[in-house]
Coordinates of C-alpha atoms and ligand atoms in Angstrom, one line a residue:
M55 CA -67.1 59.6 -113.3
A56 CA -66.9 60.5 -117.4
F57 CA -66.7 57.1 -118.8
F58 CA -65.7 59.2 -122.8
N59 CA -62.9 61.4 -121.4
G60 CA -61.4 63.4 -123.3
I61 CA -64.7 64.2 -126.1
D62 CA -66.9 67.3 -124.9
K63 CA -70.2 68.1 -125.7
I64 CA -70.8 67.6 -129.6
K65 CA -71.4 71.0 -130.5
F66 CA -72.5 72.3 -134.3
E67 CA -70.2 74.3 -135.7
G68 CA -71.2 74.1 -139.4
I69 CA -70.1 72.9 -143.0
N70 CA -66.3 74.2 -143.0
T71 CA -65.1 73.2 -139.2
T72 CA -62.1 71.4 -139.8
N73 CA -63.2 69.3 -136.2
Q74 CA -64.5 65.9 -136.9
L75 CA -66.0 65.2 -133.3
A76 CA -68.9 68.4 -134.5
F77 CA -71.8 68.8 -136.3
R78 CA -72.3 70.3 -140.2
H79 CA -75.9 70.3 -140.7
Y80 CA -77.5 69.1 -136.9
N81 CA -78.4 72.4 -135.4
Q82 CA -80.7 71.3 -132.7
E83 CA -82.4 74.9 -131.8
E84 CA -82.4 75.8 -135.9
M85 CA -86.1 76.3 -137.7
V86 CA -86.8 74.2 -140.4
M87 CA -90.9 74.5 -141.9
G88 CA -92.0 75.9 -138.2
K89 CA -90.6 73.1 -136.3
S90 CA -87.1 72.9 -134.4
M91 CA -84.6 70.4 -135.9
K92 CA -84.2 68.2 -132.9
E93 CA -88.1 68.2 -133.1
H94 CA -88.4 67.2 -136.6
L95 CA -86.0 64.5 -135.8
K96 CA -86.3 63.1 -132.5
F97 CA -82.8 61.2 -133.5
S98 CA -82.6 58.4 -130.2
M99 CA -79.8 55.5 -129.8
S100 CA -80.4 52.7 -130.0
Y101 CA -79.6 50.7 -126.6
W102 CA -78.3 47.2 -128.2
H103 CA -75.7 48.3 -131.2
T104 CA -74.5 51.2 -128.9
L105 CA -74.1 49.5 -125.7
T106 CA -74.6 45.7 -125.7
G107 CA -73.1 45.1 -129.9
M108 CA -69.4 43.9 -129.4
G109 CA -68.7 42.8 -132.7
V110 CA -69.1 39.7 -132.8
D111 CA -70.1 37.7 -136.7
P112 CA -70.4 34.1 -137.3
F113 CA -66.8 34.2 -138.0
G114 CA -65.6 35.8 -134.8
Q115 CA -65.5 37.0 -131.7
G116 CA -66.2 40.4 -130.8
T117 CA -63.3 43.1 -131.5
A118 CA -65.4 46.2 -129.6
I119 CA -62.7 48.3 -126.9
R120 CA -65.1 48.9 -123.9
P121 CA -63.4 49.6 -121.2
W122 CA -66.2 50.3 -118.6
D123 CA -67.3 46.4 -119.5
E124 CA -64.0 44.9 -117.8
T125 CA -65.8 43.6 -114.6
E126 CA -67.5 39.9 -114.2
D127 CA -70.3 41.4 -112.5
K128 CA -72.8 41.4 -115.0
I129 CA -75.1 42.9 -112.4
E130 CA -72.4 45.8 -111.8
Q131 CA -72.4 45.9 -115.7
A132 CA -75.3 46.7 -116.5
K133 CA -75.8 49.2 -114.4
T134 CA -72.9 50.7 -115.5
R135 CA -73.4 50.6 -119.1
V136 CA -76.9 52.6 -118.4
K137 CA -74.4 55.8 -117.1
V138 CA -72.6 54.9 -119.8
A139 CA -75.5 55.5 -122.5
F140 CA -76.7 58.7 -120.7
E141 CA -73.3 60.5 -120.8
F142 CA -73.3 59.0 -124.3
M143 CA -76.6 60.3 -125.3
E144 CA -76.1 63.8 -123.5
K145 CA -72.6 64.7 -125.0
L146 CA -74.1 64.2 -128.7
G147 CA -77.6 66.0 -127.5
L148 CA -79.9 62.1 -128.6
E149 CA -82.7 63.5 -126.5
Y150 CA -84.4 59.8 -126.9
F151 CA -83.7 56.1 -126.7
C152 CA -84.6 52.6 -127.3
F153 CA -83.8 49.0 -125.7
H154 CA -85.2 45.5 -125.3
D155 CA -85.5 44.3 -122.2
R156 CA -82.6 41.3 -122.4
D157 CA -80.2 44.9 -123.3
I158 CA -80.4 46.5 -120.7
A159 CA -80.2 43.1 -117.9
P160 CA -79.0 39.8 -118.3
E161 CA -81.1 37.1 -117.0
G162 CA -81.1 35.7 -113.7
K163 CA -81.7 31.9 -113.3
D164 CA -86.0 31.6 -114.0
L165 CA -88.5 34.7 -115.3
A166 CA -88.7 35.3 -111.6
E167 CA -85.2 36.6 -110.6
T168 CA -85.0 37.9 -114.7
N169 CA -87.4 40.6 -113.9
A170 CA -86.2 41.5 -110.5
I171 CA -82.5 42.1 -112.0
L172 CA -84.8 44.4 -114.6
D173 CA -86.8 46.2 -112.0
E174 CA -83.0 46.9 -110.6
I175 CA -81.6 48.2 -113.8
V176 CA -85.0 50.1 -114.6
D177 CA -85.0 52.2 -111.4
V178 CA -80.8 53.2 -112.8
I179 CA -82.1 54.3 -115.6
E180 CA -85.0 56.0 -114.2
M181 CA -82.7 57.8 -112.2
E182 CA -80.7 59.3 -115.2
M183 CA -83.6 59.5 -117.7
Q184 CA -85.2 62.5 -113.9
R185 CA -81.5 63.5 -113.8
T186 CA -81.2 64.3 -117.9
G187 CA -84.4 65.0 -119.4
I188 CA -84.1 61.8 -122.5
K189 CA -86.7 60.3 -122.7
L190 CA -88.1 56.4 -123.9
L191 CA -88.9 56.1 -127.7
W192 CA -90.0 53.0 -128.0
G193 CA -89.5 49.8 -125.5
T194 CA -89.3 46.2 -126.6
T195 CA -89.1 42.5 -126.1
N196 CA -86.0 40.2 -127.1
A197 CA -88.0 37.6 -127.7
F198 CA -85.3 35.6 -130.1
S199 CA -81.7 35.4 -128.7
H200 CA -82.8 33.0 -126.1
P201 CA -82.8 28.8 -127.7
R202 CA -86.0 28.8 -126.3
F203 CA -87.0 30.8 -128.8
V204 CA -86.2 28.6 -132.0
H205 CA -89.4 28.2 -133.2
G206 CA -90.3 31.9 -132.9
A207 CA -92.3 33.2 -129.9
G208 CA -96.1 34.4 -130.6
T209 CA -96.1 31.9 -133.3
S210 CA -94.0 28.6 -131.9
C211 CA -95.2 25.4 -132.8
N212 CA -95.0 25.0 -128.7
A213 CA -98.0 26.7 -126.3
D214 CA -95.7 27.5 -123.3
V215 CA -92.9 28.9 -125.5
F216 CA -96.1 31.4 -126.7
A217 CA -97.1 31.7 -122.4
Y218 CA -93.3 32.5 -121.7
A219 CA -92.9 35.4 -125.0
A220 CA -96.3 36.4 -123.5
T221 CA -94.9 36.8 -119.8
Q222 CA -92.1 38.2 -121.4
V223 CA -94.0 41.0 -122.7
K224 CA -95.8 42.0 -120.1
K225 CA -93.0 42.6 -118.0
A226 CA -91.2 45.1 -120.8
L227 CA -94.9 46.4 -121.1
E228 CA -94.5 47.2 -117.7
I229 CA -90.9 48.9 -117.2
T230 CA -91.9 50.7 -121.1
H231 CA -95.0 52.3 -118.8
R232 CA -93.4 53.0 -115.9
L233 CA -90.4 54.8 -117.9
N234 CA -92.9 56.7 -119.8
G235 CA -91.9 54.8 -123.4
A236 CA -94.2 57.3 -125.8
G237 CA -94.4 53.2 -127.9
Y238 CA -93.5 49.6 -127.6
V239 CA -92.8 48.3 -130.7
F240 CA -93.0 44.5 -131.9
W241 CA -90.2 43.2 -134.1
G242 CA -91.4 39.7 -135.4
G243 CA -87.7 38.3 -134.5
R244 CA -88.0 34.6 -135.6
E245 CA -91.7 34.6 -135.8
G246 CA -91.8 33.1 -139.5
Y247 CA -90.2 29.8 -140.6
E248 CA -87.8 28.1 -141.7
T249 CA -89.6 25.1 -144.4
L250 CA -93.4 25.3 -144.5
L251 CA -93.5 21.0 -145.1
N252 CA -92.8 21.2 -141.0
T253 CA -95.3 24.1 -140.8
N254 CA -99.1 25.3 -139.8
M255 CA -98.7 29.2 -141.5
G256 CA -102.2 29.9 -140.2
L257 CA -102.4 28.6 -137.2
E258 CA -99.4 30.9 -136.6
L259 CA -100.8 33.8 -138.0
D260 CA -103.2 33.6 -135.6
N261 CA -101.6 32.4 -132.7
L262 CA -99.7 35.9 -133.5
A263 CA -103.3 37.9 -134.0
T264 CA -103.9 36.9 -130.4
F265 CA -100.4 37.3 -129.2
L266 CA -100.9 40.9 -130.2
H267 CA -104.6 41.2 -128.9
L268 CA -103.6 40.5 -125.7
A269 CA -100.9 42.9 -125.5
V270 CA -103.1 46.0 -126.4
D271 CA -105.2 44.4 -124.1
Y272 CA -102.5 44.2 -121.4
A273 CA -101.9 47.4 -122.1
K274 CA -105.5 48.8 -121.3
E275 CA -105.5 47.2 -118.1
I276 CA -102.2 49.1 -117.4
G277 CA -103.0 52.2 -118.6
F278 CA -100.2 52.4 -121.1
K279 CA -100.9 54.8 -123.4
G280 CA -97.9 54.5 -125.8
Q281 CA -98.1 53.7 -129.4
F282 CA -98.1 50.6 -130.7
Y283 CA -95.4 49.2 -133.7
I284 CA -94.7 46.5 -136.1
E285 CA -91.5 46.6 -137.8
P286 CA -91.9 45.1 -141.0
K287 CA -88.9 42.2 -142.2
P288 CA -88.8 40.3 -144.8
K289 CA -86.1 37.6 -143.5
E290 CA -83.4 36.8 -141.1
P291 CA -83.2 34.8 -138.6
T292 CA -85.7 33.2 -140.5
K293 CA -85.5 32.9 -144.3
H294 CA -89.5 33.8 -144.6
Q295 CA -90.4 36.5 -141.5
Y296 CA -94.4 36.9 -141.4
D297 CA -93.8 40.6 -141.6
F298 CA -92.3 40.6 -144.7
D299 CA -93.3 44.6 -145.6
A300 CA -95.3 47.3 -145.2
A301 CA -98.1 46.5 -147.6
T302 CA -98.7 42.8 -145.5
V303 CA -98.2 43.7 -142.0
L304 CA -100.8 46.2 -143.6
G305 CA -103.1 43.4 -144.9
F306 CA -102.6 41.2 -141.8
L307 CA -103.2 44.1 -139.3
R308 CA -106.7 44.5 -141.4
K309 CA -107.8 41.3 -140.9
Y310 CA -107.1 40.6 -137.3
D311 CA -109.0 43.8 -136.4
L312 CA -105.6 45.2 -135.6
L313 CA -105.5 48.1 -137.4
D314 CA -106.9 50.8 -134.8
S315 CA -103.6 50.0 -132.2
F316 CA -101.5 49.3 -134.5
K317 CA -98.7 51.8 -136.8
L318 CA -95.3 50.6 -138.2
N319 CA -91.8 51.2 -137.4
I320 CA -89.8 51.0 -140.8
E321 CA -86.0 50.2 -141.3
A322 CA -84.5 51.5 -144.2
N323 CA -82.4 47.9 -144.0
H324 CA -85.1 45.9 -143.8
A325 CA -86.8 47.9 -146.7
T326 CA -84.2 47.2 -149.3
L327 CA -83.5 43.8 -147.8
A328 CA -87.3 43.3 -148.8
G329 CA -86.2 44.9 -152.5
H330 CA -88.7 48.2 -151.9
T331 CA -86.6 51.2 -151.6
F332 CA -86.7 53.0 -147.5
Q333 CA -89.0 56.1 -149.8
H334 CA -91.1 53.4 -150.8
E335 CA -92.2 51.6 -147.6
L336 CA -92.0 54.9 -145.5
A337 CA -94.8 56.2 -148.5
F338 CA -96.7 53.2 -148.5
C339 CA -97.6 53.9 -144.8
R340 CA -97.9 57.5 -145.4
E341 CA -100.6 57.2 -148.1
N342 CA -102.0 54.6 -144.9
G343 CA -102.6 57.0 -142.4
V344 CA -99.5 54.0 -140.3
L345 CA -96.4 55.8 -140.8
G346 CA -95.5 55.4 -136.7
S347 CA -91.7 55.6 -136.7
I348 CA -88.3 55.4 -137.9
D349 CA -85.1 52.9 -137.6
A350 CA -82.4 54.8 -139.3
N351 CA -79.4 52.4 -141.1
Q352 CA -78.9 51.6 -144.3
G353 CA -77.9 48.6 -145.8
D354 CA -74.9 47.1 -148.2
I355 CA -75.8 47.3 -152.0
L356 CA -73.9 44.1 -152.4
L357 CA -74.5 42.1 -149.1
G358 CA -77.9 40.6 -149.2
W359 CA -78.4 40.6 -144.8
D360 CA -79.5 43.2 -142.5
T361 CA -75.8 45.0 -142.1
D362 CA -77.3 47.5 -140.2
Q363 CA -74.8 50.5 -141.3
I364 CA -74.9 54.2 -139.9
P365 CA -76.6 56.1 -142.6
T366 CA -75.1 58.2 -144.7
N367 CA -76.6 57.6 -147.6
I368 CA -77.7 61.7 -148.0
Y369 CA -80.4 60.6 -151.3
D370 CA -81.8 58.1 -148.8
A371 CA -81.6 60.3 -145.9
V372 CA -83.7 63.5 -147.8
L373 CA -86.6 61.3 -149.3
A374 CA -86.9 59.7 -146.1
M375 CA -87.5 62.6 -144.7
Y376 CA -88.9 64.2 -147.4
E377 CA -91.8 61.6 -146.9
V378 CA -91.6 62.5 -143.6
L379 CA -92.6 66.0 -143.5
L380 CA -95.1 64.8 -146.5
A381 CA -97.0 62.6 -143.5
G382 CA -96.6 66.2 -141.1
G383 CA -94.1 65.0 -138.7
F384 CA -93.7 62.5 -136.5
T385 CA -95.7 62.2 -133.5
T386 CA -95.1 59.6 -131.2
G387 CA -92.4 57.9 -133.3
G388 CA -88.8 59.0 -134.3
L389 CA -85.2 58.6 -135.6
N390 CA -83.6 55.7 -134.2
F391 CA -80.8 54.8 -135.5
D392 CA -80.5 51.1 -135.3
A393 CA -77.9 51.0 -136.3
K394 CA -73.9 49.8 -135.2
V395 CA -70.4 50.1 -136.1
R396 CA -68.2 48.5 -138.8
R397 CA -66.0 44.9 -136.8
A398 CA -63.3 47.1 -137.4
S399 CA -64.5 50.9 -135.9
F400 CA -63.9 49.0 -132.7
E401 CA -63.1 52.3 -130.4
P402 CA -64.9 54.1 -128.2
I403 CA -64.0 57.4 -130.4
D404 CA -66.1 55.1 -133.2
L405 CA -69.4 55.5 -131.4
F406 CA -69.3 59.3 -131.2
Y407 CA -68.2 59.2 -135.3
A408 CA -71.0 57.0 -136.4
Y409 CA -74.2 58.7 -134.3
I410 CA -72.5 62.7 -136.2
A411 CA -72.2 60.8 -139.5
G412 CA -76.1 59.6 -139.4
M413 CA -77.3 62.8 -137.6
D414 CA -75.4 65.2 -139.9
T415 CA -76.8 62.6 -142.7
F416 CA -80.3 62.6 -141.0
A417 CA -80.0 67.0 -140.5
K418 CA -78.7 68.0 -144.5
G419 CA -81.5 65.5 -145.8
L420 CA -84.1 67.3 -143.4
K421 CA -83.1 70.6 -144.8
V422 CA -82.9 69.8 -148.2
A423 CA -86.6 68.1 -148.2
A424 CA -88.3 70.9 -146.4
K425 CA -87.2 73.1 -149.6
L426 CA -88.0 70.6 -152.3
L427 CA -91.9 70.9 -150.3
E428 CA -91.4 74.8 -149.7
D429 CA -90.6 74.9 -153.9
G430 CA -93.0 72.5 -154.6
V431 CA -90.2 71.1 -156.7
F432 CA -92.5 67.8 -157.1
E433 CA -95.5 68.5 -155.7
N434 CA -96.7 70.6 -158.4
F435 CA -94.8 68.3 -161.0
K436 CA -97.1 65.5 -159.4
E437 CA -100.1 68.3 -159.5
E438 CA -99.5 69.1 -162.8
R439 CA -99.0 65.4 -164.1
Y440 CA -103.1 64.3 -162.8
A441 CA -104.6 67.4 -163.6
S442 CA -106.6 65.4 -166.3
Y443 CA -108.8 64.2 -163.5
K444 CA -109.5 67.3 -162.2
S445 CA -111.9 68.1 -164.9
G446 CA -115.0 65.9 -167.3
I447 CA -114.3 62.5 -167.2
G448 CA -111.5 62.6 -164.6
A449 CA -112.9 63.7 -162.5
K450 CA -116.1 61.8 -162.6
I451 CA -113.6 58.4 -162.6
R452 CA -112.3 60.1 -159.4
A453 CA -115.8 60.9 -158.0
G454 CA -116.3 57.3 -158.8
K455 CA -119.1 58.3 -160.9
T456 CA -118.8 57.0 -164.1
T457 CA -119.6 53.2 -166.1
F458 CA -117.9 51.4 -168.7
T459 CA -120.3 52.2 -170.9
E460 CA -119.6 56.2 -170.7
L461 CA -116.0 55.3 -171.1
E462 CA -116.4 53.5 -174.1
Q463 CA -118.0 56.9 -175.7
H464 CA -115.6 59.0 -174.0
A465 CA -112.7 56.5 -176.1
L466 CA -114.6 56.9 -179.1
Q467 CA -115.2 60.2 -179.1
Y468 CA -111.4 61.4 -178.4
G469 CA -109.2 58.8 -178.4
V470 CA -106.3 59.5 -175.9
R471 CA -105.2 62.7 -176.8
E472 CA -101.7 64.1 -175.2
I473 CA -99.5 61.9 -173.0
A474 CA -97.2 64.3 -171.1
S475 CA -93.1 63.1 -170.3
G476 CA -92.3 61.4 -167.0
R477 CA -89.2 64.1 -167.0
Q478 CA -87.6 61.5 -165.1
E479 CA -84.0 62.6 -165.6
M480 CA -84.9 66.1 -164.9
L481 CA -86.2 65.7 -161.5
E482 CA -83.5 63.9 -160.1
N483 CA -80.8 66.4 -161.5
I484 CA -83.4 68.7 -159.8
L485 CA -82.9 66.6 -156.8
N486 CA -78.8 67.1 -157.4
Q487 CA -79.5 70.6 -157.4
Y488 CA -80.7 70.7 -153.9
I489 CA -78.6 68.0 -152.5
Y490 CA -74.7 69.7 -153.6
G491 CA -76.4 73.5 -153.7
Ligands
XLS113 C1 -83.5 43.4 -136.5 C2 -84.4 44.5 -136.0 C3 -84.2 45.1 -134.7 C4 -85.7 45.6 -134.3 C5 -86.0 46.2 -132.6 O1 -83.3 43.4 -137.5 O2 -84.2 45.6 -136.9 O3 -83.4 45.4 -133.9 O4 -85.7 47.2 -134.3 O5 -86.2 44.3 -132.2
NI114 NI1 -84.7 48.0 -136.3
NI115 NI1 -83.2 45.4 -138.3

């Protein structure tokens, strides 16, 4: 049974097509720097935004028309959604997906029943994965929606909640392992605080580290070899999230001896909420060897929250792919569209328009980034810009072989000889030229 009748497999038709249900840039098998586009991009569908998000906002109910959802039986509905998801991914040529435990299955009356329902749905997912060859990029736990997580999960002030969340992660790890997931994400949904007046920050951070260590231990116990990721976000739902940004997370991982087990999953809209660019967060991770995976989306410059829009900003896509290429490409990670259609885009076909837009933007971004790298545009400029560190006193500074006294002698003898222009506008214009041709 098909759920998207009248929509065929989306094909690459090139830039001159007038068909809005076609790719203009994403040509799966096209080779870019020695790898096919699909290997570079590793596009993934987010189960939550695509199957369960209904367009609810604080001012109104859901608007999404999803004919396949029309059944009272929540378990049947969950099973149907799996079929819908795989038809959708097949038609778009998406080879990966990501989910939270609570996206794929409804909760039962208690934890035991909830886990049993989860297993029933995972059976269906497993069959669909075998049928299609589509893979799980990462799994995760929703330990933020239910009222029990009102004070957080691993950072809750209540030890029962800590135990409950751990049990949920334990199960989510088991199903991720069963489905051969390439990774597992921790996004600290409510791991933060609303006010320091009632918060023991030190205790909460220690507990969070314990929580993560226990997860690592359990993964070893069951033989799960997927990559663990932390997904930074500065705020929302709490006013302060402990995983504020990449630098904060790195400091945390280092302090608690977790660096060997974790990489980062960088989300564009979280980067901008933290006051950084998407490129900054990716570059920071690349420089520190922790660039793991990407949640591709974009915010709105006028709105101060995580709007999770479909990424269509070509500049951001170019610069993101530039960082990914510089880092040597994805290994376990990929490009997960943690993005949703707007509330007013409520028809099923809008899901296709959305993913096509996102995929084409990143495909074009990849091509432009590869060309910029191949031509050495920015890298050669940077090379030249730092040339003074290649010889003489500069080389000594780099090698850690100088002293303040020697530097003083240098300054007294030479002063400052020549400072070159940064040429920002010229470089921005070159970037434009590479994008627009
Ligand atoms: C929310 C996060 C979330 C994670 C997975 O802002 O982006 O969707 O990616 O829990
Ligand atoms: Ni995300
Ligand atoms: Ni987000």
